[in-house]
mmCIF file with all atom_site columns, C-alpha atoms in Angstrom:
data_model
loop_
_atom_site.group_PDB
_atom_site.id
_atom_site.type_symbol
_atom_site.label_atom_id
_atom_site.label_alt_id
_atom_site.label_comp_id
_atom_site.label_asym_id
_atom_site.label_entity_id
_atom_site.label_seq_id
_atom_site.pdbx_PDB_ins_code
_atom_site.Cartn_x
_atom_site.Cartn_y
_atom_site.Cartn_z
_atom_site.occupancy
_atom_site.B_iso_or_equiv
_atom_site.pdbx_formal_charge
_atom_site.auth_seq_id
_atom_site.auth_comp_id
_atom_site.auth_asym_id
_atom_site.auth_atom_id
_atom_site.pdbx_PDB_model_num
ATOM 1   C CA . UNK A 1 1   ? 20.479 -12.794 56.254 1.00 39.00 ? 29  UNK A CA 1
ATOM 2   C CA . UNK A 1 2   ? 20.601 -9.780  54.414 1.00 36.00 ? 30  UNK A CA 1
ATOM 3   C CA . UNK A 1 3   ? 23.290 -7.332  54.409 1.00 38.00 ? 31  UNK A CA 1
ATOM 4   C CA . UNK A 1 4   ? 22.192 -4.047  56.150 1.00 38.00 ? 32  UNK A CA 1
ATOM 5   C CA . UNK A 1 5   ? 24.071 -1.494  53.651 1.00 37.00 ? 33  UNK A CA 1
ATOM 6   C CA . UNK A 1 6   ? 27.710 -0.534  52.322 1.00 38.00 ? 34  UNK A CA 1
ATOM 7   C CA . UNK A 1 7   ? 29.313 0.245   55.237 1.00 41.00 ? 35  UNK A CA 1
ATOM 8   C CA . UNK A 1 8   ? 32.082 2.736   54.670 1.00 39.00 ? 36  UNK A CA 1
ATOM 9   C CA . UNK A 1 9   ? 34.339 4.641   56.637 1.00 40.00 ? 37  UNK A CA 1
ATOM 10  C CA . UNK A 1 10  ? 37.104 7.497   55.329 1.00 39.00 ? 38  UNK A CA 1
ATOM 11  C CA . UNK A 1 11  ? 39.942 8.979   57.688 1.00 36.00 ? 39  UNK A CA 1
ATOM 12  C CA . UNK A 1 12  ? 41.365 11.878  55.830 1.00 34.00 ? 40  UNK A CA 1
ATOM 13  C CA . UNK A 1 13  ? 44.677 13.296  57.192 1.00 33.00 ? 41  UNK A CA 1
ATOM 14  C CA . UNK A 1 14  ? 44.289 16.107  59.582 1.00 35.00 ? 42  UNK A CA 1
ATOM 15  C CA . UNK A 1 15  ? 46.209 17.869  62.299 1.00 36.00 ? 43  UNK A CA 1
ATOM 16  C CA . UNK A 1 16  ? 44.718 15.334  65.370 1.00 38.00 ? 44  UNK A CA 1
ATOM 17  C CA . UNK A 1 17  ? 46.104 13.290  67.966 1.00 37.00 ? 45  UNK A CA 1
ATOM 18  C CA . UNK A 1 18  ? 45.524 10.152  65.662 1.00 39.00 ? 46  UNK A CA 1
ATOM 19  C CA . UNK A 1 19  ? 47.355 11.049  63.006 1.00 37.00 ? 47  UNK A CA 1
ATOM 20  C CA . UNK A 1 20  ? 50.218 12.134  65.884 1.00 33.00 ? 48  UNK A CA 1
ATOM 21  C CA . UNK A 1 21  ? 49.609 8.470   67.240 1.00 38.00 ? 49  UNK A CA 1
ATOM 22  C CA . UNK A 1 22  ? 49.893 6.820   63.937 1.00 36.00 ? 50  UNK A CA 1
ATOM 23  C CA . UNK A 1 23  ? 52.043 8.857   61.444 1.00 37.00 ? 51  UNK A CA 1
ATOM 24  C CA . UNK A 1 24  ? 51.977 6.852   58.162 1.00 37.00 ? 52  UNK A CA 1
ATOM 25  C CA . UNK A 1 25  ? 48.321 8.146   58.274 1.00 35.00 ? 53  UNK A CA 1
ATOM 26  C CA . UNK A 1 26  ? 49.864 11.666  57.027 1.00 36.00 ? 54  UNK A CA 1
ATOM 27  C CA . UNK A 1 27  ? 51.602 9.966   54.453 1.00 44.00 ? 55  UNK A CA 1
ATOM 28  C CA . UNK A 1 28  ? 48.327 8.186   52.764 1.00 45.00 ? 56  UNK A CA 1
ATOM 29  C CA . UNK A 1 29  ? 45.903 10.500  51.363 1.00 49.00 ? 57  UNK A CA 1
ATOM 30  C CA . UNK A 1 30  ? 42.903 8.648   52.604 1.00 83.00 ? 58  UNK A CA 1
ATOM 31  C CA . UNK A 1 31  ? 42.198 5.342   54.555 1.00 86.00 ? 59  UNK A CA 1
ATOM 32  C CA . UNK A 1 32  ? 38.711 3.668   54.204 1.00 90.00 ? 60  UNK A CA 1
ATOM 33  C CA . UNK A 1 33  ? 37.251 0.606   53.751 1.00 86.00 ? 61  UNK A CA 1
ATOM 34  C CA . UNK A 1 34  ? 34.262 -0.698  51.008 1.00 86.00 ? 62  UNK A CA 1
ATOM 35  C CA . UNK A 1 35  ? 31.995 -3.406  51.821 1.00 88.00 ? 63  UNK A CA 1
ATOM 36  C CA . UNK A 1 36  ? 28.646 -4.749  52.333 1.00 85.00 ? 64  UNK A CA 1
ATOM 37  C CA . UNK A 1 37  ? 28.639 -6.459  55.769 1.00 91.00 ? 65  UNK A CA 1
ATOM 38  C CA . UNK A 1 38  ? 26.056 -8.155  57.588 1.00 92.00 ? 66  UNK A CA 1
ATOM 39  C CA . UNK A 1 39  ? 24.632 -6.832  60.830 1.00 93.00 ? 67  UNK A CA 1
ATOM 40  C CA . UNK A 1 40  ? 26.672 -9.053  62.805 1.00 92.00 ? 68  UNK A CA 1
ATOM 41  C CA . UNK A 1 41  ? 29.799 -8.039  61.188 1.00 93.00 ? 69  UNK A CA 1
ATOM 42  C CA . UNK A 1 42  ? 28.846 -4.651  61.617 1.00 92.00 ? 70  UNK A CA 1
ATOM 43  C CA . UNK A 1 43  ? 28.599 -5.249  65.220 1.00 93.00 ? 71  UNK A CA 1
ATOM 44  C CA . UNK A 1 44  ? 31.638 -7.350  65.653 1.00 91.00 ? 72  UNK A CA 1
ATOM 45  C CA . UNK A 1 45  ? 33.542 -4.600  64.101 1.00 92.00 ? 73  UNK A CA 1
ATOM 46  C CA . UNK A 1 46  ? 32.102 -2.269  67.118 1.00 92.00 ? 74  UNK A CA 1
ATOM 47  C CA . UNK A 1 47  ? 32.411 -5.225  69.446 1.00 90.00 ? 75  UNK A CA 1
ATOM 48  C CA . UNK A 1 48  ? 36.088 -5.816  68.406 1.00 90.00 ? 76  UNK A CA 1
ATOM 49  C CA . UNK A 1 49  ? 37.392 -2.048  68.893 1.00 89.00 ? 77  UNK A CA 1
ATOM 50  C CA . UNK A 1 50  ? 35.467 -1.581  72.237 1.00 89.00 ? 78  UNK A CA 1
ATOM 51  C CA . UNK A 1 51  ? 37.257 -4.778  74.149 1.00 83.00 ? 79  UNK A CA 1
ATOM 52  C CA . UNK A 1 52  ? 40.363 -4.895  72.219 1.00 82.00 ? 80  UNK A CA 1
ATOM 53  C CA . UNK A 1 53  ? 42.415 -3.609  75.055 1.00 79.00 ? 81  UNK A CA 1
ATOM 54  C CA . UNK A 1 54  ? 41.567 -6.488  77.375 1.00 71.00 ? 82  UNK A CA 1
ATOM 55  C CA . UNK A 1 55  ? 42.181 -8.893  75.030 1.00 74.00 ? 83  UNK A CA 1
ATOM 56  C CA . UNK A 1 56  ? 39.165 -10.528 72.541 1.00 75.00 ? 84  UNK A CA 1
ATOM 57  C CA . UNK A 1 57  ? 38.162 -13.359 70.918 1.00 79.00 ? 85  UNK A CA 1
ATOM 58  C CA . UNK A 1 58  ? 36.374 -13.208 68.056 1.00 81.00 ? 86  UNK A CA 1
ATOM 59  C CA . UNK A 1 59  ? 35.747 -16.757 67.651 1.00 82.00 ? 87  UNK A CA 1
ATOM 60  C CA . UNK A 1 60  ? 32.960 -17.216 64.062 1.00 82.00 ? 88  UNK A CA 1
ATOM 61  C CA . UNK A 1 61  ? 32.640 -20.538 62.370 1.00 79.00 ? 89  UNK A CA 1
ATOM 62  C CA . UNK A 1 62  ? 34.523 -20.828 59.037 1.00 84.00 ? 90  UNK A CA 1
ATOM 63  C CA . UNK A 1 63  ? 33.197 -18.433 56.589 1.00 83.00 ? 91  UNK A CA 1
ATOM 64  C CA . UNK A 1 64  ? 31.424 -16.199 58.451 1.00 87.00 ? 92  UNK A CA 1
ATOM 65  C CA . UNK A 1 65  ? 33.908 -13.253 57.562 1.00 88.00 ? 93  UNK A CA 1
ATOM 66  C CA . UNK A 1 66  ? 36.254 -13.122 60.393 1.00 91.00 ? 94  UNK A CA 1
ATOM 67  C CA . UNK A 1 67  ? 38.864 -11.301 57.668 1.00 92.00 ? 95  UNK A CA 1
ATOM 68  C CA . UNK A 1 68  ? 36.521 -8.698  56.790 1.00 93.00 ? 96  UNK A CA 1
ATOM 69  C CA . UNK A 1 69  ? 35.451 -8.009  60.446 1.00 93.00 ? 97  UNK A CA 1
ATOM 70  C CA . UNK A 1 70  ? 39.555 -7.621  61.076 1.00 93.00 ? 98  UNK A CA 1
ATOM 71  C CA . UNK A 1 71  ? 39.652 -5.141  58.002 1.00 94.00 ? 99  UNK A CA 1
ATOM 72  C CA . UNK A 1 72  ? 36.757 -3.278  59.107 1.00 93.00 ? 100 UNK A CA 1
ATOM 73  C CA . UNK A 1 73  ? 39.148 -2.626  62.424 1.00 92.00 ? 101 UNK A CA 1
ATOM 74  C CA . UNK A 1 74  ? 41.893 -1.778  60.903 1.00 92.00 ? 102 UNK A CA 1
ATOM 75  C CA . UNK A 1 75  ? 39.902 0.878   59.489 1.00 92.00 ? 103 UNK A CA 1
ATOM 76  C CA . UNK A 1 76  ? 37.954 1.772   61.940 1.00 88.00 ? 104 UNK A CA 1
ATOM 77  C CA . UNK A 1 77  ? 40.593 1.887   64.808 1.00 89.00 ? 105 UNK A CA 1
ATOM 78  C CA . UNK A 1 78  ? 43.673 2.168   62.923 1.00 91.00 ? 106 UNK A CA 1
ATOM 79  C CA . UNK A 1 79  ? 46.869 1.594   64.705 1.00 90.00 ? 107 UNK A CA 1
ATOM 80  C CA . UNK A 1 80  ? 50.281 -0.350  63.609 1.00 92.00 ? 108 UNK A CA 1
ATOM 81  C CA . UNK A 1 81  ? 48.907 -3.503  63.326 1.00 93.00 ? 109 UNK A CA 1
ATOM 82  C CA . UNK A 1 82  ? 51.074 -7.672  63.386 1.00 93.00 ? 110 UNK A CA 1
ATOM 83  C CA . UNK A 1 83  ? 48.835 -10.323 62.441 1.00 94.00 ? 111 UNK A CA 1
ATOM 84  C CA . UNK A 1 84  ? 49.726 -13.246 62.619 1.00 92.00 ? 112 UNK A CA 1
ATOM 85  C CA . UNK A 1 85  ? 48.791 -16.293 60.356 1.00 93.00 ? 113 UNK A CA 1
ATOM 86  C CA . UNK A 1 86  ? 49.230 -19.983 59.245 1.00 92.00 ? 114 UNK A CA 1
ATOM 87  C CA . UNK A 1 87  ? 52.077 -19.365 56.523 1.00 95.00 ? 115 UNK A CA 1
ATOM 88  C CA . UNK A 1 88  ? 49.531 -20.917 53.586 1.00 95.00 ? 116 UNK A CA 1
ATOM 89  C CA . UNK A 1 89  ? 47.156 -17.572 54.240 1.00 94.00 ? 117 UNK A CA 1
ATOM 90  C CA . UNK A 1 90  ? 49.613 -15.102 53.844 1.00 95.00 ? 118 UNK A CA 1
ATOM 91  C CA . UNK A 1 91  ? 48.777 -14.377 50.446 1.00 95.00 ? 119 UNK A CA 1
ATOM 92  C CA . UNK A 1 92  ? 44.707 -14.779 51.188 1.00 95.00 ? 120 UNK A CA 1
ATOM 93  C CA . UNK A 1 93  ? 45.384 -12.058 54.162 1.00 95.00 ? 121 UNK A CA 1
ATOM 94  C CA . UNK A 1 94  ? 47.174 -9.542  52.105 1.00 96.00 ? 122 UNK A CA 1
ATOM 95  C CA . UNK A 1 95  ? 44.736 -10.006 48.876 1.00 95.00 ? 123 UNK A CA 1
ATOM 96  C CA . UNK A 1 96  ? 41.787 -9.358  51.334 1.00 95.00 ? 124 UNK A CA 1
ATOM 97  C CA . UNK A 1 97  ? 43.155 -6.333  52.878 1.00 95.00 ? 125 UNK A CA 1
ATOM 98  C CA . UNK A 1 98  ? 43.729 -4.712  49.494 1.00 94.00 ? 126 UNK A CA 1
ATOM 99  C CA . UNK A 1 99  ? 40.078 -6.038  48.506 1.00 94.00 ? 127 UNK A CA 1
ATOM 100 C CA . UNK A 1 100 ? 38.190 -4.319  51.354 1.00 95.00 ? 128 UNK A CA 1
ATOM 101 C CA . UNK A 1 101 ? 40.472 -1.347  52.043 1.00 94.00 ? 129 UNK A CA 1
ATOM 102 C CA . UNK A 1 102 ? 42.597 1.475   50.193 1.00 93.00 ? 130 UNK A CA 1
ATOM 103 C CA . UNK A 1 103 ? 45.231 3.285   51.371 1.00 93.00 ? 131 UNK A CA 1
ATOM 104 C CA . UNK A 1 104 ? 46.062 0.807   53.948 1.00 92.00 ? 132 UNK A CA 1
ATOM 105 C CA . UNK A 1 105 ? 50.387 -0.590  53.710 1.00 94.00 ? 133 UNK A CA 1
ATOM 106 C CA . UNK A 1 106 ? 50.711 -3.732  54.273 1.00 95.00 ? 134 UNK A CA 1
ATOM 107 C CA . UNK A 1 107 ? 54.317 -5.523  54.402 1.00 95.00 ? 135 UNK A CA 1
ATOM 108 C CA . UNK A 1 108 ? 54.782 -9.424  54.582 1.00 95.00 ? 136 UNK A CA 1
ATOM 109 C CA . UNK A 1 109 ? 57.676 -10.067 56.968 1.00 94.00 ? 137 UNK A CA 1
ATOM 110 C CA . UNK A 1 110 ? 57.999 -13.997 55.455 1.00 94.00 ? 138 UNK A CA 1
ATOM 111 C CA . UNK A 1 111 ? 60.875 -15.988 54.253 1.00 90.00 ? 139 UNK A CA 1
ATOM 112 C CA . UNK A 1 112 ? 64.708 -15.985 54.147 1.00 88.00 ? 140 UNK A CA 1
ATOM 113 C CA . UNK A 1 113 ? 64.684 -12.325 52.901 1.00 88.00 ? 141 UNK A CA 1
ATOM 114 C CA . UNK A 1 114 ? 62.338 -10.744 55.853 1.00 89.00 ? 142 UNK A CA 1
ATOM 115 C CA . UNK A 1 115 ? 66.220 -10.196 57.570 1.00 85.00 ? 143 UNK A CA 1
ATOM 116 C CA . UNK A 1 116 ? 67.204 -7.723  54.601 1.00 89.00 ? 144 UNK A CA 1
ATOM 117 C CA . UNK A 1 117 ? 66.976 -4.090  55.819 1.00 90.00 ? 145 UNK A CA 1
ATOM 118 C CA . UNK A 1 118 ? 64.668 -3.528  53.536 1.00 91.00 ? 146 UNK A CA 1
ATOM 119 C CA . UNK A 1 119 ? 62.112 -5.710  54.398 1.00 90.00 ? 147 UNK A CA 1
ATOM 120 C CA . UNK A 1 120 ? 62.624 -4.449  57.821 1.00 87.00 ? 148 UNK A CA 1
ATOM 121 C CA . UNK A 1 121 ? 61.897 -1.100  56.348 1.00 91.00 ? 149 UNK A CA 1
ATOM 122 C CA . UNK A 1 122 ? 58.998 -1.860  55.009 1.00 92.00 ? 150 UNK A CA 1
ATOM 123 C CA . UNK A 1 123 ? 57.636 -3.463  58.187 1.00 92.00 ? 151 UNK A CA 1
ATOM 124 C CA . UNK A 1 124 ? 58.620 -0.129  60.174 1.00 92.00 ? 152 UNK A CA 1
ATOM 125 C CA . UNK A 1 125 ? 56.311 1.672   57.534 1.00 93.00 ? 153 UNK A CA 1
ATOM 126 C CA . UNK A 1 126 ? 53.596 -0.424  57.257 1.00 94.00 ? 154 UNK A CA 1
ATOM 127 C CA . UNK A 1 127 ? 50.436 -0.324  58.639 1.00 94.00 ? 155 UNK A CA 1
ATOM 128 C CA . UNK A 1 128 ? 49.864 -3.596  58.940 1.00 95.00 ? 156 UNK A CA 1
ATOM 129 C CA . UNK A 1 129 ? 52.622 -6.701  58.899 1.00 95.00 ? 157 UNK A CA 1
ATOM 130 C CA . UNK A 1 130 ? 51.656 -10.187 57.983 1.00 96.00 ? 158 UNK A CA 1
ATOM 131 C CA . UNK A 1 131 ? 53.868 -12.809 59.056 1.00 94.00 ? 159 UNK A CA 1
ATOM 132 C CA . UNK A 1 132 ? 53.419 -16.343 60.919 1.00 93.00 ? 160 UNK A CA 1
ATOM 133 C CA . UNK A 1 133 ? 53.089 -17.365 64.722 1.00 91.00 ? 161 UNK A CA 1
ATOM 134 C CA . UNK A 1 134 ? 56.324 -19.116 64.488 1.00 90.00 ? 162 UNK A CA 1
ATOM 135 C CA . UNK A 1 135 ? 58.441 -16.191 62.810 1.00 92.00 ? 163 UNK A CA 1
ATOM 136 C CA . UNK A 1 136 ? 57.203 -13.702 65.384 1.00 89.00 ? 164 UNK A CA 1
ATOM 137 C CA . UNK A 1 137 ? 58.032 -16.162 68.107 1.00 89.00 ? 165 UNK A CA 1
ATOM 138 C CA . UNK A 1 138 ? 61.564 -17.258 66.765 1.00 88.00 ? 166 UNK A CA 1
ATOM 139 C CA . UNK A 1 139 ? 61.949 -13.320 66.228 1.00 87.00 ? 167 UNK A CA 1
ATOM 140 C CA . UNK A 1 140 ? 60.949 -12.655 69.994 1.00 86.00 ? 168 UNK A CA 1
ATOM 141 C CA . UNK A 1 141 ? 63.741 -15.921 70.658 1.00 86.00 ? 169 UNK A CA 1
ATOM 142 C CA . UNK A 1 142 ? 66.589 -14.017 69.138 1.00 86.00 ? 170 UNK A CA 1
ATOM 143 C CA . UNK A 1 143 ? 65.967 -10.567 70.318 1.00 84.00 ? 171 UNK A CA 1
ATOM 144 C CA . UNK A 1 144 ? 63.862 -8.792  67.673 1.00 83.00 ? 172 UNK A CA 1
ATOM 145 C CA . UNK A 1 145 ? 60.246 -8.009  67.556 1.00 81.00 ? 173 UNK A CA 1
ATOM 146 C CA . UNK A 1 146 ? 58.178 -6.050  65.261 1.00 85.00 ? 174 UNK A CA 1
ATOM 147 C CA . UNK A 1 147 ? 56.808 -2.957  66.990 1.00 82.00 ? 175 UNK A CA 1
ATOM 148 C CA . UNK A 1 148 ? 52.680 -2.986  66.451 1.00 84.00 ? 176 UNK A CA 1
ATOM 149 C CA . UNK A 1 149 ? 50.099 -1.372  68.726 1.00 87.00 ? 177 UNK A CA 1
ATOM 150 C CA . UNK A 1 150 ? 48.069 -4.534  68.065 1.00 88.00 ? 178 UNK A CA 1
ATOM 151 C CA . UNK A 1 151 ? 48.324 -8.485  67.622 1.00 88.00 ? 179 UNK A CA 1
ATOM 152 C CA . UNK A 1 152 ? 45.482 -9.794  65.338 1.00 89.00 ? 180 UNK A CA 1
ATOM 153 C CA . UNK A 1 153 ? 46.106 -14.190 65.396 1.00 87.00 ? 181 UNK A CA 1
ATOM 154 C CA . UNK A 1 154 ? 44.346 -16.144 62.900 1.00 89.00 ? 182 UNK A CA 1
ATOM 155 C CA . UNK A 1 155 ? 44.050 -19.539 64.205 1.00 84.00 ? 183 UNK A CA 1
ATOM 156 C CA . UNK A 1 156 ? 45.109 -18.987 67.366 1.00 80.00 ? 184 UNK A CA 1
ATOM 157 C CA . UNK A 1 157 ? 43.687 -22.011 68.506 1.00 75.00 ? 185 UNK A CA 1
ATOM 158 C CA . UNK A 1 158 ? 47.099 -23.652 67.238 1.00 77.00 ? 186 UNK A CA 1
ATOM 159 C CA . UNK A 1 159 ? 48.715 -21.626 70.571 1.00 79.00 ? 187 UNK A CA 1
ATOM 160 C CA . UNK A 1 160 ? 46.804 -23.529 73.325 1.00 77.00 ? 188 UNK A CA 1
ATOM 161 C CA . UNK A 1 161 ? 49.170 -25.788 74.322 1.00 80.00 ? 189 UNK A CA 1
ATOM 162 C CA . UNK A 1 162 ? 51.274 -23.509 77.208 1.00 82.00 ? 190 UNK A CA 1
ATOM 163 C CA . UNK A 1 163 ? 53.980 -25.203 76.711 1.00 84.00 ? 191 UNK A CA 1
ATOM 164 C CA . UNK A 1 164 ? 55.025 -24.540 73.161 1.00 83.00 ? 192 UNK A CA 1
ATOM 165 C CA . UNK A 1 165 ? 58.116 -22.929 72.140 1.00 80.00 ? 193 UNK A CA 1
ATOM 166 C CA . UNK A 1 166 ? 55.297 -20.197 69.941 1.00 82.00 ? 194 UNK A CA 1
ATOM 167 C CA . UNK A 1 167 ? 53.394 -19.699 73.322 1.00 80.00 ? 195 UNK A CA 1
ATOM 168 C CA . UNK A 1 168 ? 56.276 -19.360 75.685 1.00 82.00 ? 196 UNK A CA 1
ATOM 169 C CA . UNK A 1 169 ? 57.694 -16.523 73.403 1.00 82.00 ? 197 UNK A CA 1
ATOM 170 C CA . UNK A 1 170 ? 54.803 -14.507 72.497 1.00 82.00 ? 198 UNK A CA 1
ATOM 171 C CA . UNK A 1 171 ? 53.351 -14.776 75.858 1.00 80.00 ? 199 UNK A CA 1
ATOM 172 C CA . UNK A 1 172 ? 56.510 -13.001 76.922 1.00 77.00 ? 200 UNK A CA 1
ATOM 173 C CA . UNK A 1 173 ? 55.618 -10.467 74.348 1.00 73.00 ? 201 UNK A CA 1
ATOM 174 C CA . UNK A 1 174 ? 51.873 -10.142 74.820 1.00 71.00 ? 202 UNK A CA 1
ATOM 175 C CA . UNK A 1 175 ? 51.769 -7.897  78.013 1.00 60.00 ? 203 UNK A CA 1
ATOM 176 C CA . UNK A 1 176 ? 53.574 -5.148  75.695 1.00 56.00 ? 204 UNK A CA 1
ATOM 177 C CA . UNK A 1 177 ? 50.790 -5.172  73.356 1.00 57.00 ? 205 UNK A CA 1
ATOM 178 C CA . UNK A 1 178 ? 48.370 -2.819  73.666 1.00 54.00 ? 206 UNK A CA 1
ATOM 179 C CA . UNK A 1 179 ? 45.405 -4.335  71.958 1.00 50.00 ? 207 UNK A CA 1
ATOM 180 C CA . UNK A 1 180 ? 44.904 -8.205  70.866 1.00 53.00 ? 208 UNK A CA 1
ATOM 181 C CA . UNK A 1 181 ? 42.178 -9.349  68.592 1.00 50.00 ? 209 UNK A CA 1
#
């Protein structure tokens, strides 16, 4: 297959109701988002931000760029966005974001420090907060969750047992959320 054309998208700041709805959007001088995806990306990334707010699966084989489909909605639709990954991706999430996008923040809310006040900090001013299913749900537990507009779950598959401690306390969460990818 061959990729259809650079697909780009810029949000400037402005005096709108989206910049009122997400405010660090003032702060950065411009959002957008660089890369050559495939048709199908293209219209997973449409896909994605049209059913978001009933919940959506977008459910690609292994290397079909699920991570630059979830960048392309970050730009696209740009809200405060959790995502939530196996620990060991962490890095691979955050280097990805910073490949296909500029001006996005991103905070990773991982590790015995993500308690300090300043991580917290950072996760209030980020666009986007990386962390695992098992921090957000022990988080949840003991009566803190990060505030997001959006849950984005790499391998969520590891959730479908209903009876997991993870499920049980994000499920609680979930109905609070507006969108879920």
């Amino acid at each position: 297959m061959v990729p259809s054309r650079v697909w780009k998208i810029v949000l400037t700041s402005s005096d709108n109701s989206t910049d009122r709805e997400h405010p660090k959007m003032q702060e950065s001088a411009q959002l957008s988002f660089n890369s050559v995806l495939m048709p199908y990306q293209e219209e997973a990334v449409k896909w994605c931000g049209e059913h978001e707010n009933s919940c959506c699966i977008l459910a690609y084989d292994m290397g079909l760029g699920k991570t630059v489909v979830a960048c392309g909605l970050l730009v696209n639709k740009p809200e405060k966005t959790v995502v939530m990954v196996p620990a060991s991706l962490i890095d691979q999430w955050q280097s990805e974001i910073h490949k296909h996008t500029t001006g996005m923040k991103v905070a990773v809310y991982h590790g015995p420090k993500r308690k300090t006040k300043a991580s917290r900090l950072a996760v209030q001013e980020a666009d986007v907060v990386l962390t695992t299913t098992a921090i957000m749900a022990n988080d949840i537990k003991n009566g803190y969750c990060i505030s997001g507009k959006r849950w984005i779950i790499d391998e969520a598959h590891k959730l479908r047992n209903k009876n997991s401690i993870n499920y049980k306390y994000l499920h609680m969460r979930a109905h609070l959320i507006k969108d879920k990818v």
